[in-house]
Coordinates of C-alpha atoms in Angstrom, one line a residue:
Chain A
X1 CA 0.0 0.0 0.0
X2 CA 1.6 3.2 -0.8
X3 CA 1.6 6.2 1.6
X4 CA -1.7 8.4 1.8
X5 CA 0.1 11.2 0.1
X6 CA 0.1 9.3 -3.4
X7 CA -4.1 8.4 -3.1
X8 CA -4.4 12.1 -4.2
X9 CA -7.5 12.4 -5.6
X10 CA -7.7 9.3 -7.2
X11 CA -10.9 8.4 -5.1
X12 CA -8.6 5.3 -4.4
X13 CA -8.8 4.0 -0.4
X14 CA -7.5 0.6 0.3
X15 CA -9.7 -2.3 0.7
X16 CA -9.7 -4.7 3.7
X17 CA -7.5 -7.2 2.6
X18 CA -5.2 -4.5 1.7
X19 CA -5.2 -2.5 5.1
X20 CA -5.2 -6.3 7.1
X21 CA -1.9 -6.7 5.0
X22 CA -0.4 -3.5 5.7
X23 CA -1.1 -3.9 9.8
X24 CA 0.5 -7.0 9.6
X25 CA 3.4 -5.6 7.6
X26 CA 3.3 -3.0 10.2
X27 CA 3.4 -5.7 13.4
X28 CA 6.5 -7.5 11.6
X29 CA 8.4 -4.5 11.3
X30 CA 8.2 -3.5 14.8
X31 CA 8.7 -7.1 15.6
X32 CA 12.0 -7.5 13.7
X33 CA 13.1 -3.9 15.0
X34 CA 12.8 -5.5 18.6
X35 CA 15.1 -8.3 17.2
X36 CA 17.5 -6.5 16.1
X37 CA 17.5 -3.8 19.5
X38 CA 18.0 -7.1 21.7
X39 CA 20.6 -9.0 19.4
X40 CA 22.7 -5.8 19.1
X41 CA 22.6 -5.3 22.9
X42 CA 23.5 -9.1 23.6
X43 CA 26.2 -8.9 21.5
X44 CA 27.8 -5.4 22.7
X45 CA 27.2 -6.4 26.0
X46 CA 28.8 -9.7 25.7
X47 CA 32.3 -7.9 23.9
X48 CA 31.8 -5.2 26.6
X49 CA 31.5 -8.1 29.3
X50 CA 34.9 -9.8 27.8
X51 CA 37.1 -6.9 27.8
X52 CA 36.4 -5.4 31.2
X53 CA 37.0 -8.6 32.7
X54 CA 40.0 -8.9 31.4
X55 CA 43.5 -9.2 33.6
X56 CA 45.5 -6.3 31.6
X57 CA 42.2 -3.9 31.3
X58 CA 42.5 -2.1 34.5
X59 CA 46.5 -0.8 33.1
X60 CA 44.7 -0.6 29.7
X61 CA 42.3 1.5 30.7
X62 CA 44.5 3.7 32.5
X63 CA 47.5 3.9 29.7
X64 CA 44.8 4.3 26.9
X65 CA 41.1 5.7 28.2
X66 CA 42.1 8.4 31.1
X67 CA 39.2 10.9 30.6
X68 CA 41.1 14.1 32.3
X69 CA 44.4 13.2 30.1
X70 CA 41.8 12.7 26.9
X71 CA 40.4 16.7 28.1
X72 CA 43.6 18.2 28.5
X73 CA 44.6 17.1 24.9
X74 CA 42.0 17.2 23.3
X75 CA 42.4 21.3 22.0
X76 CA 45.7 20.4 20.7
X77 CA 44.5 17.3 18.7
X78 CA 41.5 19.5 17.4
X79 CA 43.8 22.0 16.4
X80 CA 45.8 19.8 14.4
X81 CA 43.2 17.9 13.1
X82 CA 41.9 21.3 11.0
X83 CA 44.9 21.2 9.3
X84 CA 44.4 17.5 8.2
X85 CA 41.2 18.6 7.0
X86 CA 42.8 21.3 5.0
X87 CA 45.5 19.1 3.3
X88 CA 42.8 16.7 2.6
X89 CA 40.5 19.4 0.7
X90 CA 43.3 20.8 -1.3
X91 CA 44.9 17.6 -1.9
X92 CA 41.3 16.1 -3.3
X93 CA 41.2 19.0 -5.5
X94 CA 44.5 18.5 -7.0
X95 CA 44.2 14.5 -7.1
X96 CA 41.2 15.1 -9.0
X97 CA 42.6 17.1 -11.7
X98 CA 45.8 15.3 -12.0
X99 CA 44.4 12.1 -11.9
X100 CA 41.8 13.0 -14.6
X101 CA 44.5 14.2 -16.4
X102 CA 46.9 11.5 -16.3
X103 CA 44.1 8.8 -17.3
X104 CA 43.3 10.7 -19.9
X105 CA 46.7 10.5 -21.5
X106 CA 46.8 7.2 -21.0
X107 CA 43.6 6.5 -22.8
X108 CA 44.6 8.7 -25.6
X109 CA 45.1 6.4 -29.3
X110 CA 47.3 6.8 -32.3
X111 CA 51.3 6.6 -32.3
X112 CA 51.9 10.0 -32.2
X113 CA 50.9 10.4 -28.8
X114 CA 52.9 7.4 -27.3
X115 CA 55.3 9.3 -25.3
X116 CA 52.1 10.7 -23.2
X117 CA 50.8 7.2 -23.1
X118 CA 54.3 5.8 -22.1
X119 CA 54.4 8.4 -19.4
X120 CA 51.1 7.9 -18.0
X121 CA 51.6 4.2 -18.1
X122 CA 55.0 4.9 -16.2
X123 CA 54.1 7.5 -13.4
X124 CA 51.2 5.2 -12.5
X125 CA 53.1 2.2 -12.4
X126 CA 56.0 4.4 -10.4
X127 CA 53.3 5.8 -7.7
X128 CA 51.2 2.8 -7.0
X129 CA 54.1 0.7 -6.4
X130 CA 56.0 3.2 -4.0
X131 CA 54.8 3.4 -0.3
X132 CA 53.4 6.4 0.6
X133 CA 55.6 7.3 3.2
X134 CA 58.8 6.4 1.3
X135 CA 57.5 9.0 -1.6
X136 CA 56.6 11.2 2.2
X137 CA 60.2 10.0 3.5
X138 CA 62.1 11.5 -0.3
X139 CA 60.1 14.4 -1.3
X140 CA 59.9 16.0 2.8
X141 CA 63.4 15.5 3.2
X142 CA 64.9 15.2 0.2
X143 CA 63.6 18.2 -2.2
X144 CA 64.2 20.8 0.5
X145 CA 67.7 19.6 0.6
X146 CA 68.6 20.2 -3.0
X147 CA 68.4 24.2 -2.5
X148 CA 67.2 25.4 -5.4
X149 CA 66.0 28.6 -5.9
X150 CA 62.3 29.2 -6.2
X151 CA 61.8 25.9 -4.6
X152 CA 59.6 25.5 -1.3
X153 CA 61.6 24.5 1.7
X154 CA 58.5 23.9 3.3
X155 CA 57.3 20.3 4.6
X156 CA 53.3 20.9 4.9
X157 CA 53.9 21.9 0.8
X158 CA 55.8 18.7 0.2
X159 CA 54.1 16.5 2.0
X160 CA 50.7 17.4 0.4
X161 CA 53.1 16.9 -3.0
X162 CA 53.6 13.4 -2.1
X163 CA 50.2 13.1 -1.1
X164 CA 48.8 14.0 -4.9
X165 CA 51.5 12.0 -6.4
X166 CA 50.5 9.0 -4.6
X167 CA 46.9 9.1 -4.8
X168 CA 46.6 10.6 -8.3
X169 CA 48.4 7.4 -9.6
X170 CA 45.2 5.5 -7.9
X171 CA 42.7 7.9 -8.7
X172 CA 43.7 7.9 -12.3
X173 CA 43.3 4.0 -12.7
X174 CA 39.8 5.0 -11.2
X175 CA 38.8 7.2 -14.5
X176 CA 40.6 5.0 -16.7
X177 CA 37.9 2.3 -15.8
X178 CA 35.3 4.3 -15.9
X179 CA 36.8 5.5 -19.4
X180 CA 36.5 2.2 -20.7
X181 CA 33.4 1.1 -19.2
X182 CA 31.5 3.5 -21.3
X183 CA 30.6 1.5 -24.5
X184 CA 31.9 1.6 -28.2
X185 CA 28.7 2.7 -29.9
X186 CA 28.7 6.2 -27.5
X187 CA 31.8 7.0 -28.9
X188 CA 30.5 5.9 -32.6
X189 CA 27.1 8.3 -32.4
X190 CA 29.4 10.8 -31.1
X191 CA 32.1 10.7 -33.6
X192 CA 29.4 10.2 -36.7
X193 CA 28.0 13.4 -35.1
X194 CA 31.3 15.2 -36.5
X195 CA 32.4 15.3 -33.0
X196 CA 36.4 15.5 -32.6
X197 CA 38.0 13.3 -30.6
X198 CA 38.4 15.2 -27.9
X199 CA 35.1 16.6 -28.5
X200 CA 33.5 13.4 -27.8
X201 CA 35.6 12.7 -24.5
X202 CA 35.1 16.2 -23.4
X203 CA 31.1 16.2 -24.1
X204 CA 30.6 12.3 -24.3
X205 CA 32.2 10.5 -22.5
X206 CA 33.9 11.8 -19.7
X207 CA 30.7 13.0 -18.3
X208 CA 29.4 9.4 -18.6
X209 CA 32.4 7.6 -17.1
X210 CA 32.8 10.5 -14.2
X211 CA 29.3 10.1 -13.0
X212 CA 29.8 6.2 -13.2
X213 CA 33.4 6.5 -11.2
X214 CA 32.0 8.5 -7.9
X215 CA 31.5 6.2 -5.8
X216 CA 35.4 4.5 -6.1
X217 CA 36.4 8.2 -5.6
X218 CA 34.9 9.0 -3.0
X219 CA 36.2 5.8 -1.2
X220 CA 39.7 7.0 -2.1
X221 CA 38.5 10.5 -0.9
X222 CA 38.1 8.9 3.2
X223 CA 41.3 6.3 2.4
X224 CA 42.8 10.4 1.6
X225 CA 41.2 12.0 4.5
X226 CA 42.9 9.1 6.8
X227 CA 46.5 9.1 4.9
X228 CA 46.4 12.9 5.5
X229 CA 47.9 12.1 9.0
X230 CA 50.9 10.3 7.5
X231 CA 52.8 14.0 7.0
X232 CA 53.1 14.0 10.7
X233 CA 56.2 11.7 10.2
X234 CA 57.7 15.0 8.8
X235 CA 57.2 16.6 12.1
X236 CA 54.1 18.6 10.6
X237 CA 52.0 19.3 13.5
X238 CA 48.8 17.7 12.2
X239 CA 46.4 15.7 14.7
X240 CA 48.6 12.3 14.8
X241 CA 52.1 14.8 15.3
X242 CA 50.0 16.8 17.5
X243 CA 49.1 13.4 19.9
X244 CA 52.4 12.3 20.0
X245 CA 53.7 16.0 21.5
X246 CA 50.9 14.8 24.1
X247 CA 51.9 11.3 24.9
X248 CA 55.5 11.8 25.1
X249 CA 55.2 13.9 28.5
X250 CA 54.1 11.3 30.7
X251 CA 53.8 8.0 28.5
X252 CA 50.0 7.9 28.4
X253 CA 48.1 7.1 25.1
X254 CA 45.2 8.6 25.5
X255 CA 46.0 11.3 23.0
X256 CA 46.2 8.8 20.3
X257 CA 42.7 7.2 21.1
X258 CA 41.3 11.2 21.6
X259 CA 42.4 11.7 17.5
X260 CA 41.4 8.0 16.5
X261 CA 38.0 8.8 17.6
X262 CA 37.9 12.6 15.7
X263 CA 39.3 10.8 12.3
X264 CA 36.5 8.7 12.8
X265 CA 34.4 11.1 13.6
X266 CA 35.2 12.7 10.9
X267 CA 35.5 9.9 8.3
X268 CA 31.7 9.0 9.3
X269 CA 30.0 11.2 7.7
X270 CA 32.0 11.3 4.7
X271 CA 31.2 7.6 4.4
X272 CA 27.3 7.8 4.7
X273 CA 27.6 10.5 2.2
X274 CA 29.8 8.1 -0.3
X275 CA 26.4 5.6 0.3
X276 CA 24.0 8.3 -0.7
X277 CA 26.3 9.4 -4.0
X278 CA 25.9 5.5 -4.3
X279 CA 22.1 4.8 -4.1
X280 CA 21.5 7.6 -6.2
X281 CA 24.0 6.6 -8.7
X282 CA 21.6 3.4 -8.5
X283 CA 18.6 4.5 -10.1
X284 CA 20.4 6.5 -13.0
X285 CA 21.7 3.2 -13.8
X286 CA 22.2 2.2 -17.1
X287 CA 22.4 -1.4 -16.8
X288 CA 19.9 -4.3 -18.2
X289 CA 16.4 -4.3 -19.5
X290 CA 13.5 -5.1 -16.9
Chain B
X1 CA -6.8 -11.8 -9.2
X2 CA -9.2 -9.4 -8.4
X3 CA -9.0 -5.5 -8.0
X4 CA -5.6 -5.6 -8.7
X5 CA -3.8 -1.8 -8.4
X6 CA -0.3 -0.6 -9.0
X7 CA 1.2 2.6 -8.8
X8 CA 4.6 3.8 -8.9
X9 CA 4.6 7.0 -7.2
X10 CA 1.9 8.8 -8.0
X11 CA 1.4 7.1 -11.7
X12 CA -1.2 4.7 -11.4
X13 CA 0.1 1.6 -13.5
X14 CA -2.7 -0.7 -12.9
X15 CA -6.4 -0.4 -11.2
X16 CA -8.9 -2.5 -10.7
X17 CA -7.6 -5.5 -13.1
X18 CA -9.6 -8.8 -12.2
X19 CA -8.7 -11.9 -14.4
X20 CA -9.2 -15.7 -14.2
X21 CA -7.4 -18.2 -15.8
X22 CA -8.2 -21.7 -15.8
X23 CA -5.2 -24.4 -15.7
X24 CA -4.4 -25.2 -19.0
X25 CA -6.1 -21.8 -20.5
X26 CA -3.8 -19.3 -22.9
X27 CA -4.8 -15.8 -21.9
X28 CA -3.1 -13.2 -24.4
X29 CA -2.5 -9.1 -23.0
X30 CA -2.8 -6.8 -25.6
X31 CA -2.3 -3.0 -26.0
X32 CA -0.2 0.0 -26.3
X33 CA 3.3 0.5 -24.7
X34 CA 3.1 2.1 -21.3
X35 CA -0.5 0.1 -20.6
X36 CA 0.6 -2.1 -18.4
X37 CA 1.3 -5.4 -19.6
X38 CA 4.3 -6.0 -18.4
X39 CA 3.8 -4.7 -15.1
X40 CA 0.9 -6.8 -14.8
X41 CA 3.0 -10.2 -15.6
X42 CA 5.8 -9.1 -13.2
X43 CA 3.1 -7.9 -10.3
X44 CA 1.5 -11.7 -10.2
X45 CA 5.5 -13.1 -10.2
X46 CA 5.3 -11.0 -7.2
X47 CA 8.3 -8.9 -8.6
X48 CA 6.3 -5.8 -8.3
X49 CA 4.5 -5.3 -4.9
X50 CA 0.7 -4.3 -5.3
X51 CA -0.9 -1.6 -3.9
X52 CA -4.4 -3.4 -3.7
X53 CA -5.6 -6.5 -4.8
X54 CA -5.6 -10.3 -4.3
X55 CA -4.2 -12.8 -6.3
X56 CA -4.2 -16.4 -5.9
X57 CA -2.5 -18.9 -7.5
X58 CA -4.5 -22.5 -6.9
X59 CA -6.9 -21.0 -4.8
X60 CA -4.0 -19.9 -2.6
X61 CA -3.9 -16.0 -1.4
X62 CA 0.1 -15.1 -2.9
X63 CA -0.3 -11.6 -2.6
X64 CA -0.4 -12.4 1.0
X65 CA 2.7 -11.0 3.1
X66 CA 2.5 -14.3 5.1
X67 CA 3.3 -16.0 2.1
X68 CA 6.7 -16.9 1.5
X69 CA 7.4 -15.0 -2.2
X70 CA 10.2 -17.2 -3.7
X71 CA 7.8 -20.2 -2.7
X72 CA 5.3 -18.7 -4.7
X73 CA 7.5 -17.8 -7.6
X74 CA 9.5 -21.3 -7.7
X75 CA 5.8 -22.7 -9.3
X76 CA 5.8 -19.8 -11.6
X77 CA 8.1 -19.6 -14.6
X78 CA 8.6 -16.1 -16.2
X79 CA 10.2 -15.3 -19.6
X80 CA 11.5 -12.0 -20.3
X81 CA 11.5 -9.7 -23.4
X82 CA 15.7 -9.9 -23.1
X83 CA 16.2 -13.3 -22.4
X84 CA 18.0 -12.7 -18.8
X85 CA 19.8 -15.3 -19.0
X86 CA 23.2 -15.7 -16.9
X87 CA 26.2 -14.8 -19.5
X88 CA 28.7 -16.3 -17.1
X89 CA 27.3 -19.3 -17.2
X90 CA 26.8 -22.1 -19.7
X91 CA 23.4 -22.7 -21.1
X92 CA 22.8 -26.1 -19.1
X93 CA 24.1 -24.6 -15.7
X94 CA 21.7 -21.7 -16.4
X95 CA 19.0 -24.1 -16.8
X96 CA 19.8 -26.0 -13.5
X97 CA 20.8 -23.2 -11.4
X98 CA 17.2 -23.0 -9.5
X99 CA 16.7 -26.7 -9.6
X100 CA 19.6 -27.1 -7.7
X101 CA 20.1 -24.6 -5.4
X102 CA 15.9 -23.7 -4.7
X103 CA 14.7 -27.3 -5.1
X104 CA 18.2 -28.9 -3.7
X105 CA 17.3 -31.2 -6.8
X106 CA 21.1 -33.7 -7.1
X107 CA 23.5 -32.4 -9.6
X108 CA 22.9 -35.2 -11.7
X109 CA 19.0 -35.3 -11.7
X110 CA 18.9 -31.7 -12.3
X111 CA 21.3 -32.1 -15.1
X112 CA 19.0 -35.0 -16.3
X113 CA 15.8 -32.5 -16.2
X114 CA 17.7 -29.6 -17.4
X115 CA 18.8 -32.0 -20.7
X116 CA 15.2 -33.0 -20.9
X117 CA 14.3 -29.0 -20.7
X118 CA 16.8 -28.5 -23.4
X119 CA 15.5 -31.3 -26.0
X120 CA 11.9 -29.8 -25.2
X121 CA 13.0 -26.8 -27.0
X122 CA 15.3 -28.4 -29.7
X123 CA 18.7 -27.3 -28.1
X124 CA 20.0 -30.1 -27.0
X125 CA 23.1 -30.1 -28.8
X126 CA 23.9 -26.8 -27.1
X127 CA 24.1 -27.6 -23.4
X128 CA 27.9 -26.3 -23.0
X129 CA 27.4 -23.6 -25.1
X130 CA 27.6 -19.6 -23.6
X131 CA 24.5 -17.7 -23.7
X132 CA 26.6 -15.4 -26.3
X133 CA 27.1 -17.7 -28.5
X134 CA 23.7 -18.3 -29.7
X135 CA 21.3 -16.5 -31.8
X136 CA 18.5 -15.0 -30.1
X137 CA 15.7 -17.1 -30.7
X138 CA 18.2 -19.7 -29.2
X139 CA 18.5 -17.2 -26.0
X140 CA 14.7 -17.1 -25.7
X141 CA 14.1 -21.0 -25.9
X142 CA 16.9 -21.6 -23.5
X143 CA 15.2 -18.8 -21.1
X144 CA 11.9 -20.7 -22.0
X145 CA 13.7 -24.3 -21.0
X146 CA 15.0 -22.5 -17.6
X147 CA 11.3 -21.6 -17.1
X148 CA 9.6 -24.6 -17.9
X149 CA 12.3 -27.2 -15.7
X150 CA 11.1 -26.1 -12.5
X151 CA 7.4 -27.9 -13.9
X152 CA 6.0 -24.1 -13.1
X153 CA 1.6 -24.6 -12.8
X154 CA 1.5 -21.0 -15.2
X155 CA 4.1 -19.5 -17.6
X156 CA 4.4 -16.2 -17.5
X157 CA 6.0 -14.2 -21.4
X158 CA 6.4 -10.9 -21.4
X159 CA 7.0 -9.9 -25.0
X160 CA 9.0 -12.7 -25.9
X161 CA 10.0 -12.1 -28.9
X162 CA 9.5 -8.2 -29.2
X163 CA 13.4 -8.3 -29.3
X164 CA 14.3 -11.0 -32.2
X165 CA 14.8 -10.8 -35.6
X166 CA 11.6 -11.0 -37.6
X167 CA 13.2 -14.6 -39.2
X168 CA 13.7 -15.9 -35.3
X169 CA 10.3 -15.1 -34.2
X170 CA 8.8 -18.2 -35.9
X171 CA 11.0 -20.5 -34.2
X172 CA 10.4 -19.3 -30.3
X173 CA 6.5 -18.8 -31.2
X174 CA 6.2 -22.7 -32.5
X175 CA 7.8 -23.7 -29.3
X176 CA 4.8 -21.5 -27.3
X177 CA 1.9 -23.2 -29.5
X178 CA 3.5 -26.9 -28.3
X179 CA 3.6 -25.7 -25.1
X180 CA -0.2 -24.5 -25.2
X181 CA -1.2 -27.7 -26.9
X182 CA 0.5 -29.9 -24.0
X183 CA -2.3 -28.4 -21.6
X184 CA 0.3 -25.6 -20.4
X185 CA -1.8 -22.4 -18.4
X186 CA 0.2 -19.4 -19.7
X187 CA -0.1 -15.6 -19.4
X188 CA 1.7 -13.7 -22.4
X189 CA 2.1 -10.4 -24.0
X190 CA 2.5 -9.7 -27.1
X191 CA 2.4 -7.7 -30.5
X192 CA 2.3 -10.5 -32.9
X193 CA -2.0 -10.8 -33.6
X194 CA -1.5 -13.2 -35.7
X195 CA -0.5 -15.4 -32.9
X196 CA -2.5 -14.2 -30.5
X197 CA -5.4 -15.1 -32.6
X198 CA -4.3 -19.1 -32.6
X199 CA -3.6 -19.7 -29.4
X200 CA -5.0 -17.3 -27.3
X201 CA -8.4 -18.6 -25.2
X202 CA -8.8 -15.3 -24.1
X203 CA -7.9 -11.7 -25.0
X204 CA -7.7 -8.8 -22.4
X205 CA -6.7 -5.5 -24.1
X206 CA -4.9 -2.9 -21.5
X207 CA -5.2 0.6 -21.5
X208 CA -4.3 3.2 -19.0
X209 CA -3.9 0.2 -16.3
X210 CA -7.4 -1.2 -17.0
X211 CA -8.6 -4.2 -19.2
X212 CA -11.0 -2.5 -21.5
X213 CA -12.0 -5.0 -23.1
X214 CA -11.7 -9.3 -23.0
X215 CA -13.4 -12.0 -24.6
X216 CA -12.4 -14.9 -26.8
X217 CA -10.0 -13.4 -29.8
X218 CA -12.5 -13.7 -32.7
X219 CA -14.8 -11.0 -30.5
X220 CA -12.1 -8.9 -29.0
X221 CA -9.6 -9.2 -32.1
X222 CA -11.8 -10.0 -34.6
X223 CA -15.0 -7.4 -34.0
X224 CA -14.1 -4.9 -31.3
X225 CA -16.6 -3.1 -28.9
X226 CA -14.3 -0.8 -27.7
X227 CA -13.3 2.2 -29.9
X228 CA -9.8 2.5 -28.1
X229 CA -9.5 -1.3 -29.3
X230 CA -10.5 -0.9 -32.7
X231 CA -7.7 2.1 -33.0
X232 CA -5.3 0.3 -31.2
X233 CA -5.4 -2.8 -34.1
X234 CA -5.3 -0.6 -37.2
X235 CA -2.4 1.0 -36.0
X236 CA -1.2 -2.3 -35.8
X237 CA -2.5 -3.4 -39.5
X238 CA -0.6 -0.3 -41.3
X239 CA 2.5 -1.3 -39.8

C-alpha cells in the first residue's frame, strides 16, 4: 500500500485485505526492529563483558582511556586535526585534476601520442608501487635539501606533493575504468556526429564515465582523508604529530585514542555520504532491461 | 486476481484488473506500450508489490505477506523480453541453477531434467554452449527451458519475442503453441495478432492500467466493442 500522500485524488482508499496486510506488515516491522534492538545489545554487551573482565584492562584503561588526560589534549588534537582537513580538501582537488589528467593520457590512441601514453603508463606504475611514506620520506626530506632557488623549503607543501602524487596514480586507474566502461557505440554516435576526438571525451564520454566512477572516488577520498595524518612523520604538526607531543610527556596514550575517535568522527559522515552518491547513482543506472 | 492496483509514485500503472485463468487456458494481453502489460505479468511473479488486490494462485492467497514470495515464484516460470539469461554461465548450468540450489534437486537429476528442458525446446546439442554464443531465438528458448524445468503450474511471457529478428520469431513462437497444446496455463504479451489469434483462449486488451476489453479473440480481435481497441489494431495493421 503506498503512503496516503500518493491516493491524491484518485478516489482510491484501500480495501480490507489491503489494510489487514499493511497492519500485519506494520506488526512485523516493529517485531524485527525488537530483534535486532536485543541481538545488538546481547552482542555489545557480551564484547563489553569480555574486555572489562580482562587481567590487563584495568592498566589498559589507564594507559589508553584516562578521561582528564583525553580533556587536556584534546584542543591540541582538534587544532591539528583542521589542518588534516585542509590538506585533505586541497589535496582532493589537486588529485582530481591530476588524476583525470593522467588517465586521460593514458587512454589517448594513435602513435603520435605514445610518449604521453608511455608516461602515463610509467608515473602510475612508479606511484602505485611506491609506499606512501617512502615518496613522504624523499620528497619531505629530500627536495628541500637540494636548495634550489624558487623551490619550497616547506614540509606541509611537500608532504601534500607526495600526497597527490601517490593518490593521483590510484585515482587515475579510477577514470581509466570508468573510461573504458563507457561503450563503443557512444563513442560511434558521437564521432558520426562530427564530434572530434576530444570533442566526444570532453562532451561524451567523460561525463558518462565521471558520474559512473564516484562512488570509487569518494572511497579513495576517506582512504585520503585518513592518509592525510601520515605528514606527521615529517614533524608537521597535524592531529597524529600533534598526539604524539601529548603522549611523550608522561607516556599515556590517551591522545592517540582522543584523535582515532575525531578521524573517525570525521570519516563517518564522509562515508554515509559516499552511500548516498551510491544509491543515487543506483537508479540512473544504465544497466539491463526489466 | 481481483481488483488488482499498482502505482509507482503517483502514476497509477494498474487499477482495478480482475482476471481468471483456468489451468491449462492461454490468456493473451494486448495494448499499447506504457499500458501495463508488463507490469501486470511481473506484479503476479510477485516482482512488483501491489498496492491493492488479491491474487491467488490454486486458490491460494500469494499476494499475501505471510506468504513466502520465492515459494510462490518457484511454481511460476517467467520469460522475459531480453532473455535474462546468466552470461557467465553455460546454457545447461543456467538451466539448472534454481533446480539445484531452490529445489536442492542432485546435480545429476537436475542435469537430467535440465537436458530434458533443453531437447523440449530443440537445443540439446547446445548444453555447454555460452549464452553469447547463440542467436536470439536460441536465448529465448533456452530462457523458455529454464522456465519450464522447475514444472512451473502458469508460464508467465512478457513480450517474448518483441526483441528477435523477424526470421527468429517463428521458431520461439512454435515452441509457445507446443507448449499450449500440451495443456500448459500461460499468461503472455505480445504484439504478434496473428498469434494471438491461434492460441490465445482469451484476450484482455490494457489501457491506462485497465482491461477495456476481453473476450475470446475472434470478438475482441476479430470485432471490437471498444473504440480505443479498434484504434489500437489498425495501427497495428498499417505497420
Amino acid at each position: 500500500m503506498p503512503p496516503p500522500d500518493t491516493w491524491r485524488d484518485t478516489g482510491w482508499a484501500p480495501s480490507a485485505v489491503e489494510r489487514e496486510r499493511a497492519a500485519y506488515r506494520r506488526r512485523r516491522t516493529v517485531r524485527s526492529a525488537g530483534v535486532s534492538a536485543l541481538s545488538t545489545l546481547v552482542v555489545v554487551g557480551v564484547a563489553t563483558g569480555l574486555l572489562v573482565t580482562s587481567p590487563g584492562w584495568p592498566r589498559v584503561h589507564e594507559t589508553y582511556f584516562k578521561w582528564d588526560k583525553a580533556v587536556s589534549s584534546f584542543p591540541a588534537v582538534l587544532t591539528g586535526l583542521w589542518l588534516n582537513l585542509r590538506i585533505m580538501l586541497i589535496c582532493a582537488v589537486l588529485i582530481a585534476a591530476f588524476g583525470l589528467l593522467i588517465a586521460v593520457l593514458r587512454t589517448l590512441r594513435g602513435p603520435v601520442f605514445f610518449p604521453l601514453r608511455l608516461f602515463g603508463t610509467a608515473y602510475v606504475d612508479l606511484f602505485r608501487g611506491l609506499p606512501l611514506i617512502l615518496v613522504l620520506l624523499l620528497l619531505g626530506y629530500g627536495a628541500p635539501a637540494l636548495g634550489l632557488s624558487g623551490v619550497p623549503k616547506s614540509m606541509l607543501f611537500w608532504g601534500c606533493v607526495a600526497l597527490v602524487l601517490s593518490y593521483s596514480a590510484y585515482v587515475a586507474e579510477v577514470f581509466r575504468a570508468g573510461i573504458e566502461s563507457i561503450h563503443p557505440s557512444q563513442r560511434a554516435a558521437a564521432r558520426s556526429l562530427g564530434l572530434t576526438y576530444g570533442q566526444t571525451l570532453r562532451h561524451v564520454v567523460l561525463p558518462q564515465a565521471v558520474r559512473r566512477v564516484v562512488p570509487p572516488l569518494m572511497n579513495d577520498l576517506v582512504s585520503l582523508q585518513k592518509d592525510s595524518g601520515l605528514v606527521s612523520i615529517l614533524g608537521i604538526t597535524d592531529a597524529i604529530q600533534a598526539a604524539r607531543i601529548q603522549t611523550s610527556s608522561d607516556f599515556n596514550y590517551t591522545p592517540y585514542v582522543v584523535a582515532g575517535v575525531l578521524f573517525i568522527c570525521l570519516t563517518i559522515p564522509m562515508a554515509r555520504f559516499t552511500d548516498w552518491v551510491a544509491r543515487r547513482q543506483g537508479f540512473q543506472g544504465t544497466g539491463g532491461h526489466l | 486476481m481481483s481488483d488488482l492496483r499498482k502505482s509507482f509514485g503517483s502514476h497509477v500503472v494498474l487499477r482495478d484488473v480482475s482476471l481468471t485463468v483456468e489451468r491449462g487456458e492461454c490468456v493473451v494481453l494486448i495494448g499499447a506500450s506504457g499500458s501495463g502489460k508488463s507490469t501486470l505479468l511481473r506484479c503476479i511473479n510477485l516482482l512488483e508489490p501491489i498496492d491493492d488486490g488479491v491474487i491467488r494462485l490454486e486458490g491460494e492467497d500469494i499476494t499475501d505477506p505471510r506468504v513466502s514470495a520465492d515459494g510462490v515464484r518457484g511454481r511460476m516460470g517467467i520469460v522475459f523480453q531480453a532473455y535474462n539469461l546468466f552470461p557467465h554461465l553455460s546454457v545447461i548450468d543456467n538451466i539448472t541453477l534454481a533446480p539445484r540450489r531452490v529445489h536442492k534437486v542432485p546435480r545429476s537429476e537436475a542435469r537430467v531434467r535440465g537436458m530434458a528442458a533443453l531437447a523440449r525446446v530443440g537445443l540439446q546439442d547446445k548444453a555447454a554452449a555460452r549464452p553469447d554464443d547463440l542467436s536470439g531465438g536460441q536465448q529465448q528458448r533456452v530462457a523458455i527451458a529454464r522456465a519450464l524445468v522447475n514444472d512451473p503450474v502458469v508460464m508467465l511471457l512478457d513480450e517474448v519475442t518483441s526483441a528477435l529478428d523477424p526470421e527468429l520469431v517463428g521458431e520461439v513462437l512454435d515452441l509457445l503453441r507446443e507448449l499450449k497444446a500440451e495443456g500448459m496455463t500461460m499468461i503472455l504479451n505480445t504484439h504478434e495478432m496473428g498469434f494471438a489469434r491461434q492460441v490465445a483462449d482469451e484476450v484482455c486488451f490494457l489501457s491506462e492500467g485497465r482491461i477495456l476489453e476481453s473476450g475470446p479473440p475472434a470478438s475482441v480481435l476479430g470485432a471490437p466493442r471498444e473504440p480505443r481497441t479498434r484504434q489500437f489494431l489498425s495501427r497495428l495493421q498499417e505497420q
